[in-house]
Tab-separated table of C-alpha atoms in Angstrom:
chain	number	residue	atom	x	y	z
D	27	UNK	CA	-60.957	-145.867	37.955
D	28	UNK	CA	-58.551	-142.963	37.507
D	29	UNK	CA	-54.988	-142.865	38.769
D	30	UNK	CA	-55.939	-140.334	41.478
D	31	UNK	CA	-58.748	-142.526	42.762
D	32	UNK	CA	-56.402	-145.523	42.892
D	33	UNK	CA	-53.883	-143.522	44.897
D	34	UNK	CA	-56.613	-142.379	47.307
D	35	UNK	CA	-57.828	-145.950	47.755
D	36	UNK	CA	-54.293	-147.194	48.441
D	37	UNK	CA	-53.733	-144.388	50.959
D	38	UNK	CA	-57.021	-145.141	52.694
D	39	UNK	CA	-56.114	-148.822	52.930
D	40	UNK	CA	-52.733	-147.976	54.374
D	41	UNK	CA	-54.355	-145.704	56.976
D	42	UNK	CA	-56.830	-148.434	57.916
D	43	UNK	CA	-54.039	-150.982	58.183
D	44	UNK	CA	-51.961	-148.709	60.406
D	45	UNK	CA	-55.024	-147.980	62.548
D	46	UNK	CA	-55.728	-151.689	63.019
D	47	UNK	CA	-52.077	-152.311	63.856
D	48	UNK	CA	-52.085	-149.545	66.472
D	49	UNK	CA	-55.243	-150.940	68.056
D	50	UNK	CA	-53.769	-154.443	68.084
D	51	UNK	CA	-50.524	-153.306	69.697
D	52	UNK	CA	-52.404	-151.230	72.265
D	53	UNK	CA	-54.745	-154.118	73.109
D	54	UNK	CA	-51.825	-156.524	73.417
D	55	UNK	CA	-50.049	-154.084	75.741
D	56	UNK	CA	-53.111	-153.641	77.932
D	57	UNK	CA	-53.739	-157.399	78.067
D	58	UNK	CA	-50.115	-158.033	78.950
D	59	UNK	CA	-50.199	-155.467	81.755
D	60	UNK	CA	-53.345	-157.100	83.111
D	61	UNK	CA	-51.751	-160.520	82.889
D	62	UNK	CA	-54.177	-161.698	80.198
D	63	UNK	CA	-51.814	-161.641	77.231
D	64	UNK	CA	-49.024	-163.894	76.024
D	65	UNK	CA	-45.531	-163.642	77.499
D	66	UNK	CA	-43.833	-164.651	74.252
D	67	UNK	CA	-42.677	-161.107	73.506
D	68	UNK	CA	-41.058	-160.818	76.930
D	69	UNK	CA	-39.436	-164.238	76.438
D	70	UNK	CA	-38.026	-163.185	73.069
D	71	UNK	CA	-36.572	-159.968	74.493
D	72	UNK	CA	-34.962	-161.774	77.424
D	73	UNK	CA	-33.564	-164.512	75.183
D	74	UNK	CA	-31.920	-161.830	73.028
D	75	UNK	CA	-30.575	-160.117	76.149
D	76	UNK	CA	-28.680	-163.222	77.295
D	77	UNK	CA	-26.240	-163.486	74.318
D	78	UNK	CA	-25.850	-159.701	74.376
D	79	UNK	CA	-24.806	-159.822	78.056
D	80	UNK	CA	-22.533	-162.803	77.403
D	81	UNK	CA	-20.859	-160.992	74.506
D	82	UNK	CA	-20.410	-157.923	76.677
D	83	UNK	CA	-18.839	-160.049	79.421
D	84	UNK	CA	-16.389	-161.606	76.974
D	85	UNK	CA	-15.482	-158.236	75.447
D	86	UNK	CA	-15.512	-156.025	78.566
D	87	UNK	CA	-15.199	-158.343	81.604
D	88	UNK	CA	-14.071	-155.472	83.819
D	89	UNK	CA	-17.398	-153.658	83.189
D	90	UNK	CA	-19.866	-156.527	82.714
D	91	UNK	CA	-19.342	-159.282	85.276
D	92	UNK	CA	-20.410	-162.869	84.538
D	93	UNK	CA	-23.039	-162.564	87.285
D	94	UNK	CA	-24.834	-159.960	85.112
D	95	UNK	CA	-26.796	-162.925	83.738
D	96	UNK	CA	-28.937	-162.750	86.869
D	97	UNK	CA	-30.623	-159.624	85.428
D	98	UNK	CA	-32.658	-161.432	82.716
D	99	UNK	CA	-33.181	-164.292	85.169
D	100	UNK	CA	-34.762	-161.898	87.707
D	101	UNK	CA	-36.868	-160.253	85.001
D	102	UNK	CA	-37.997	-163.668	83.796
D	103	UNK	CA	-39.098	-164.653	87.286
D	104	UNK	CA	-41.373	-161.602	87.334
D	105	UNK	CA	-42.628	-161.685	83.743
D	106	UNK	CA	-42.738	-165.255	82.473
D	107	UNK	CA	-44.822	-168.314	83.094
D	108	UNK	CA	-42.970	-171.321	84.589
D	109	UNK	CA	-42.684	-173.237	81.277
D	110	UNK	CA	-41.137	-170.303	79.415
D	111	UNK	CA	-38.991	-169.493	82.424
D	112	UNK	CA	-37.297	-172.881	82.097
D	113	UNK	CA	-36.425	-172.046	78.477
D	114	UNK	CA	-34.807	-168.833	79.682
D	115	UNK	CA	-32.858	-170.723	82.332
D	116	UNK	CA	-31.584	-173.118	79.687
D	117	UNK	CA	-30.303	-170.189	77.624
D	118	UNK	CA	-28.633	-168.694	80.701
D	119	UNK	CA	-26.909	-171.988	81.522
D	120	UNK	CA	-25.702	-172.259	77.911
D	121	UNK	CA	-24.272	-168.748	78.126
D	122	UNK	CA	-22.369	-169.658	81.294
D	123	UNK	CA	-20.936	-172.775	79.637
D	124	UNK	CA	-19.815	-170.759	76.586
D	125	UNK	CA	-18.249	-168.059	78.757
D	126	UNK	CA	-16.447	-170.648	80.864
D	127	UNK	CA	-15.072	-172.411	77.771
D	128	UNK	CA	-13.824	-169.174	76.205
D	129	UNK	CA	-12.391	-167.714	79.415
D	130	UNK	CA	-10.646	-170.928	80.424
D	131	UNK	CA	-10.303	-172.522	83.882
D	132	UNK	CA	-11.314	-170.204	86.731
D	133	UNK	CA	-8.025	-170.726	88.606
D	134	UNK	CA	-5.877	-169.374	85.770
D	135	UNK	CA	-6.740	-165.709	86.089
D	136	UNK	CA	-9.309	-163.077	87.093
D	137	UNK	CA	-12.720	-162.539	85.474
D	138	UNK	CA	-13.278	-166.272	85.047
D	139	UNK	CA	-16.490	-168.215	85.591
D	140	UNK	CA	-16.092	-169.451	89.165
D	141	UNK	CA	-18.272	-171.953	91.029
D	142	UNK	CA	-19.558	-168.990	93.046
D	143	UNK	CA	-20.825	-167.332	89.842
D	144	UNK	CA	-22.734	-170.476	88.923
D	145	UNK	CA	-24.206	-170.762	92.422
D	146	UNK	CA	-25.401	-167.124	92.411
D	147	UNK	CA	-27.129	-167.465	89.034
D	148	UNK	CA	-28.630	-170.834	90.036
D	149	UNK	CA	-29.908	-169.481	93.379
D	150	UNK	CA	-31.535	-166.471	91.748
D	151	UNK	CA	-33.101	-168.762	89.146
D	152	UNK	CA	-34.448	-171.080	91.840
D	153	UNK	CA	-36.195	-168.263	93.727
D	154	UNK	CA	-37.483	-166.818	90.457
D	155	UNK	CA	-39.038	-170.188	89.623
D	156	UNK	CA	-40.696	-170.335	93.055
D	157	UNK	CA	-42.193	-166.871	92.495
D	158	UNK	CA	-43.417	-167.811	89.019
D	159	UNK	CA	-45.030	-171.023	90.277
D	160	UNK	CA	-46.730	-169.124	93.097
D	161	UNK	CA	-48.119	-166.561	90.646
D	162	UNK	CA	-49.272	-169.330	88.346
D	163	UNK	CA	-51.018	-171.154	91.193
D	164	UNK	CA	-52.738	-167.995	92.456
D	165	UNK	CA	-53.616	-166.912	88.926
D	166	UNK	CA	-52.616	-163.262	89.461
D	167	UNK	CA	-49.498	-162.133	87.562
D	168	UNK	CA	-47.305	-159.590	89.316
D	169	UNK	CA	-48.313	-156.927	86.793
D	170	UNK	CA	-51.910	-157.283	87.941
D	171	UNK	CA	-51.345	-158.055	91.640
D	172	UNK	CA	-50.475	-154.500	92.660
D	173	UNK	CA	-53.371	-153.126	90.634
D	174	UNK	CA	-55.763	-155.525	92.349
D	175	UNK	CA	-54.616	-154.411	95.791
D	176	UNK	CA	-55.014	-150.791	94.749
D	177	UNK	CA	-58.527	-151.522	93.445
D	178	UNK	CA	-59.458	-153.278	96.691
D	179	UNK	CA	-58.210	-150.364	98.771
D	180	UNK	CA	-60.172	-147.900	96.646
D	181	UNK	CA	-63.333	-150.013	96.889
D	182	UNK	CA	-63.097	-150.000	100.686
D	183	UNK	CA	-62.541	-146.252	100.640
D	184	UNK	CA	-65.517	-145.607	98.335
D	185	UNK	CA	-67.781	-147.913	100.350
D	186	UNK	CA	-66.851	-146.012	103.509
D	187	UNK	CA	-67.871	-142.643	102.124
D	188	UNK	CA	-71.027	-141.172	103.606
D	189	UNK	CA	-73.702	-139.809	101.278
D	190	UNK	CA	-74.186	-136.074	100.997
D	191	UNK	CA	-76.400	-134.750	103.778
D	192	UNK	CA	-79.060	-132.062	103.375
D	193	UNK	CA	-78.565	-128.528	104.561
D	194	UNK	CA	-78.465	-128.292	108.321
D	195	UNK	CA	-76.404	-131.457	108.733
D	196	UNK	CA	-72.675	-132.087	108.690
D	197	UNK	CA	-70.544	-135.212	108.999
D	198	UNK	CA	-66.861	-135.933	109.567
D	199	UNK	CA	-65.220	-139.323	109.279
D	200	UNK	CA	-61.687	-140.716	109.563
D	201	UNK	CA	-60.327	-144.265	109.262
D	202	UNK	CA	-56.800	-145.129	110.401
D	203	UNK	CA	-55.496	-148.708	109.912
D	204	UNK	CA	-53.058	-150.254	112.365
D	205	UNK	CA	-49.363	-149.856	111.669
D	206	UNK	CA	-49.818	-147.311	108.882
D	207	UNK	CA	-51.131	-149.973	106.493
D	208	UNK	CA	-53.622	-149.351	103.690
D	209	UNK	CA	-56.197	-151.889	104.845
D	210	UNK	CA	-58.269	-151.837	107.994
D	211	UNK	CA	-60.526	-154.147	109.952
D	212	UNK	CA	-62.800	-151.164	110.700
D	213	UNK	CA	-65.223	-150.036	108.027
D	214	UNK	CA	-68.329	-147.919	107.493
D	215	UNK	CA	-71.262	-148.446	105.146
D	216	UNK	CA	-73.990	-145.850	104.786
D	217	UNK	CA	-77.066	-145.114	102.731
D	218	UNK	CA	-79.940	-142.654	102.536
D	219	UNK	CA	-83.272	-144.470	102.355
D	220	UNK	CA	-86.991	-143.640	102.247
D	221	UNK	CA	-86.553	-141.012	99.582
D	222	UNK	CA	-83.415	-139.616	101.223
D	223	UNK	CA	-85.110	-138.668	104.500
D	224	UNK	CA	-83.456	-141.461	106.525
D	225	UNK	CA	-79.713	-141.844	106.974
D	226	UNK	CA	-78.520	-145.342	107.889
D	227	UNK	CA	-74.900	-145.774	108.966
D	228	UNK	CA	-73.183	-148.953	110.125
D	229	UNK	CA	-69.761	-148.816	111.795
D	230	UNK	CA	-68.164	-152.255	112.169
D	231	UNK	CA	-65.011	-153.481	113.893
D	232	UNK	CA	-63.915	-156.909	112.629
D	233	UNK	CA	-61.915	-159.115	114.986
D	234	UNK	CA	-58.202	-158.803	114.362
D	235	UNK	CA	-56.449	-155.765	112.934
D	236	UNK	CA	-54.706	-154.460	109.860
D	237	UNK	CA	-54.039	-156.946	107.053
D	238	UNK	CA	-55.192	-159.872	109.219
D	239	UNK	CA	-58.734	-158.483	109.300
D	240	UNK	CA	-58.693	-156.681	105.940
D	241	UNK	CA	-59.927	-159.570	103.787
D	242	UNK	CA	-62.833	-160.273	106.138
D	243	UNK	CA	-63.614	-156.564	106.395
D	244	UNK	CA	-63.745	-156.293	102.604
D	245	UNK	CA	-66.123	-159.241	102.325
D	246	UNK	CA	-68.340	-157.966	105.142
D	247	UNK	CA	-68.429	-154.383	103.861
D	248	UNK	CA	-69.766	-155.606	100.518
D	249	UNK	CA	-72.347	-157.839	102.181
D	250	UNK	CA	-73.421	-155.192	104.705
D	251	UNK	CA	-73.665	-152.583	101.954
D	252	UNK	CA	-76.068	-154.879	100.104
D	253	UNK	CA	-78.170	-155.509	103.208
D	254	UNK	CA	-78.348	-151.861	104.264
D	255	UNK	CA	-81.496	-150.272	102.935
D	256	UNK	CA	-82.796	-153.590	101.628
D	257	UNK	CA	-84.162	-154.592	105.026
D	258	UNK	CA	-86.136	-152.761	107.723
D	259	UNK	CA	-83.756	-151.190	110.277
D	260	UNK	CA	-84.603	-153.759	112.947
D	261	UNK	CA	-83.748	-156.576	110.526
D	262	UNK	CA	-80.256	-155.470	109.557
D	263	UNK	CA	-78.185	-156.750	112.500
D	264	UNK	CA	-79.985	-160.145	112.660
D	265	UNK	CA	-79.295	-160.605	108.940
D	266	UNK	CA	-75.660	-159.525	109.391
D	267	UNK	CA	-75.323	-161.936	112.310
D	268	UNK	CA	-76.666	-164.795	110.222
D	269	UNK	CA	-74.264	-163.933	107.407
D	270	UNK	CA	-71.240	-164.129	109.733
D	271	UNK	CA	-72.405	-167.434	111.177
D	272	UNK	CA	-72.655	-168.917	107.680
D	273	UNK	CA	-69.018	-168.017	106.955
D	274	UNK	CA	-67.842	-170.385	109.717
D	275	UNK	CA	-64.598	-168.448	110.259
D	276	UNK	CA	-62.225	-169.504	113.036
D	277	UNK	CA	-62.078	-165.874	114.179
D	278	UNK	CA	-65.319	-164.645	112.748
D	279	UNK	CA	-66.915	-162.265	115.226
D	280	UNK	CA	-67.360	-158.522	114.847
D	281	UNK	CA	-68.876	-155.615	116.720
D	282	UNK	CA	-71.186	-153.223	114.959
D	283	UNK	CA	-73.324	-150.166	115.647
D	284	UNK	CA	-76.219	-149.232	113.370
D	285	UNK	CA	-77.565	-145.679	113.316
D	286	UNK	CA	-80.969	-144.907	111.809
D	287	UNK	CA	-81.396	-141.110	111.694
D	288	UNK	CA	-84.421	-139.133	110.510
D	289	UNK	CA	-82.887	-136.128	108.756
D	290	UNK	CA	-86.121	-134.119	109.030
D	291	UNK	CA	-86.922	-134.505	112.723
D	292	UNK	CA	-83.504	-135.458	114.119
D	293	UNK	CA	-84.939	-138.561	115.820
D	294	UNK	CA	-82.733	-141.629	115.708
D	295	UNK	CA	-82.423	-145.236	116.778
D	296	UNK	CA	-79.145	-146.937	117.658
D	297	UNK	CA	-78.790	-150.701	117.348
D	298	UNK	CA	-75.657	-152.235	118.839
D	299	UNK	CA	-73.992	-155.624	118.421
D	300	UNK	CA	-71.471	-155.686	121.253
D	301	UNK	CA	-70.093	-152.319	120.168
D	302	UNK	CA	-68.932	-149.432	122.314
D	303	UNK	CA	-71.630	-146.856	123.081
D	304	UNK	CA	-72.079	-143.789	120.918
D	305	UNK	CA	-71.622	-140.375	122.506
D	306	UNK	CA	-74.082	-137.529	122.121
D	307	UNK	CA	-73.169	-133.937	122.858
D	308	UNK	CA	-76.151	-131.864	123.980
D	309	UNK	CA	-75.766	-128.265	122.847
D	310	UNK	CA	-78.011	-127.120	125.700
D	311	UNK	CA	-76.021	-128.648	128.566
D	312	UNK	CA	-72.629	-129.029	126.878
D	313	UNK	CA	-72.347	-132.573	128.241
D	314	UNK	CA	-71.598	-135.856	126.528
D	315	UNK	CA	-74.023	-138.718	127.138
D	316	UNK	CA	-73.482	-142.381	126.298
D	317	UNK	CA	-76.063	-143.970	123.975
D	318	UNK	CA	-76.043	-147.707	123.476
D	319	UNK	CA	-78.476	-150.374	122.365
D	320	UNK	CA	-78.311	-153.926	123.647
D	321	UNK	CA	-77.126	-156.912	121.658
D	322	UNK	CA	-74.365	-159.550	121.491
D	323	UNK	CA	-71.381	-159.703	119.158
D	324	UNK	CA	-72.063	-160.577	115.544
D	325	UNK	CA	-71.194	-164.146	114.573
D	326	UNK	CA	-71.420	-165.700	118.059
D	327	UNK	CA	-74.786	-167.434	118.157
D	328	UNK	CA	-77.952	-167.633	116.095
D	329	UNK	CA	-81.237	-165.984	117.012
D	330	UNK	CA	-79.637	-162.982	118.732
D	331	UNK	CA	-81.844	-160.040	119.715
D	332	UNK	CA	-80.800	-156.429	119.165
D	333	UNK	CA	-82.773	-153.828	121.102
D	334	UNK	CA	-82.325	-150.189	120.084
D	335	UNK	CA	-81.970	-147.034	122.133
D	336	UNK	CA	-83.779	-143.929	120.886
D	337	UNK	CA	-82.747	-140.308	120.949
D	338	UNK	CA	-82.996	-136.970	119.182
D	339	UNK	CA	-80.371	-134.683	117.691
D	340	UNK	CA	-81.444	-131.085	118.205
D	341	UNK	CA	-79.859	-127.990	116.761
D	342	UNK	CA	-76.176	-127.896	117.718
D	343	UNK	CA	-76.073	-131.510	118.936
D	344	UNK	CA	-73.367	-133.949	117.868
D	345	UNK	CA	-73.370	-137.751	117.713
D	346	UNK	CA	-70.000	-139.547	117.758
D	347	UNK	CA	-69.466	-143.186	116.749
D	348	UNK	CA	-66.052	-144.806	117.162
D	349	UNK	CA	-64.185	-148.095	117.500
D	350	UNK	CA	-62.208	-149.363	120.472
D	351	UNK	CA	-58.855	-148.399	118.975
D	352	UNK	CA	-59.521	-144.808	120.079
D	353	UNK	CA	-60.300	-145.480	123.727
D	354	UNK	CA	-58.826	-148.863	124.672
D	355	UNK	CA	-55.214	-149.277	125.770
D	356	UNK	CA	-53.200	-151.600	127.989
D	357	UNK	CA	-52.436	-148.884	130.531
D	358	UNK	CA	-55.981	-147.534	130.969
D	359	UNK	CA	-59.561	-148.757	130.970
D	360	UNK	CA	-62.208	-147.823	128.413
D	361	UNK	CA	-63.894	-145.267	130.695
D	362	UNK	CA	-60.668	-143.282	130.946
D	363	UNK	CA	-60.235	-143.470	127.180
D	364	UNK	CA	-63.766	-142.151	126.619
D	365	UNK	CA	-63.132	-139.278	129.053
D	366	UNK	CA	-59.985	-138.354	127.173
D	367	UNK	CA	-61.803	-138.523	123.829
D	368	UNK	CA	-64.666	-136.290	124.968
D	369	UNK	CA	-62.207	-133.880	126.582
D	370	UNK	CA	-60.379	-133.454	123.281
D	371	UNK	CA	-63.682	-133.210	121.385
D	372	UNK	CA	-64.806	-130.291	123.552
D	373	UNK	CA	-62.110	-128.191	121.893
D	374	UNK	CA	-64.011	-128.340	118.583
D	375	UNK	CA	-67.483	-127.402	119.828
D	376	UNK	CA	-67.179	-123.714	118.926
D	377	UNK	CA	-65.743	-124.487	115.476
D	378	UNK	CA	-68.528	-126.860	114.471
D	379	UNK	CA	-66.279	-129.960	114.356
D	380	UNK	CA	-65.004	-129.214	110.837
D	381	UNK	CA	-62.008	-131.519	110.289
D	382	UNK	CA	-62.294	-132.775	113.861
D	383	UNK	CA	-62.369	-136.524	113.150
D	384	UNK	CA	-58.809	-136.692	111.817
D	385	UNK	CA	-57.481	-134.401	114.541
D	386	UNK	CA	-59.172	-136.384	117.296
D	387	UNK	CA	-57.490	-139.596	116.166
D	388	UNK	CA	-54.178	-137.732	116.080
D	389	UNK	CA	-54.751	-136.416	119.597
D	390	UNK	CA	-55.926	-139.538	121.425
D	391	UNK	CA	-54.701	-142.544	119.387
D	392	UNK	CA	-51.947	-141.457	117.029
D	393	UNK	CA	-49.479	-144.265	117.746
D	394	UNK	CA	-51.919	-146.994	118.779
D	395	UNK	CA	-51.251	-150.331	117.085
D	396	UNK	CA	-54.917	-150.939	116.339
D	397	UNK	CA	-57.438	-149.968	113.680
D	398	UNK	CA	-59.258	-146.746	114.479
D	399	UNK	CA	-62.445	-145.277	113.054
D	400	UNK	CA	-64.357	-142.161	114.096
D	401	UNK	CA	-67.586	-140.703	112.757
D	402	UNK	CA	-69.187	-137.389	113.766
D	403	UNK	CA	-72.682	-136.340	112.727
D	404	UNK	CA	-73.594	-132.767	113.619
D	405	UNK	CA	-76.841	-130.893	113.394
D	406	UNK	CA	-75.732	-127.382	112.534
D	407	UNK	CA	-76.713	-124.513	114.756
């Protein structure tokens, strides 16, 4: 082997080694962010920070107060597991003892280690340990907790998206959780079945509101999404009712409305489980008509029957599905709320209801402390 070949081989090996090192560091960083990696690196950094802060306090006490030791303690509560957190606390306590010995008694001058300094550091450490134990018990490190909530919110949002409709049809949908939160007890699942000729949409209102109902809404939206299209239309609500009964929740009921729409003929069936009626706008008369099937709340009793109502969407007609947050209030009954909703909706007839769902919620239920959902399906003129 020539000298040039040996140099090339050594260079290639170095490149491979650097590449493996980069991959290892990247994988360790990703695992640590996800909460799957070791926290030894974070422990090492924080342990080095403690003597650095202590030295700074001894050298520049007017700039670095003794209570600055709470900074690595706070970081440790967020980053470390309980066992390693105790090691960090031991180092912090040692630093306080050293500072106190070098500064002298606290009553002989300023910038000394006072009992109040010790209490502040100890209190912060105590709450940090509680947080670390909670994370350890739940099994979701703080680095991953926020990401999980974001993923859950995005899953609900994706599940609530309606499929693309063929030419001649248009839909508008808006969901607004109570209190400006990111999670709602109202959700929509939809699917096109029978080769795309049938649109099935289920709008559900879970008991409770906001974060209280969000976990149940997430579970139900996944289950309902799996049932939708897998069963004949008349079998969906009975299966959903049985699913809720099996959960045995203390507050486990929900209302739901199930639309089965033929996208070729415009004929539809509406199945209702204790839900508010849908509203159909007839382009010929310009009037809104209530459409509601018959059936009890989901999750109340077994063997419930759900009888549909049938109708047809002709050219220019609109079908509106909504939850009670849009029409129900303490100072008015539901009939008045529906009148107000249809009155506002009449303003969008000429414009084809483009963007109307969001604006309707703004107009009739902007500041309502309840989850709100509105769906419009229009057959274009």
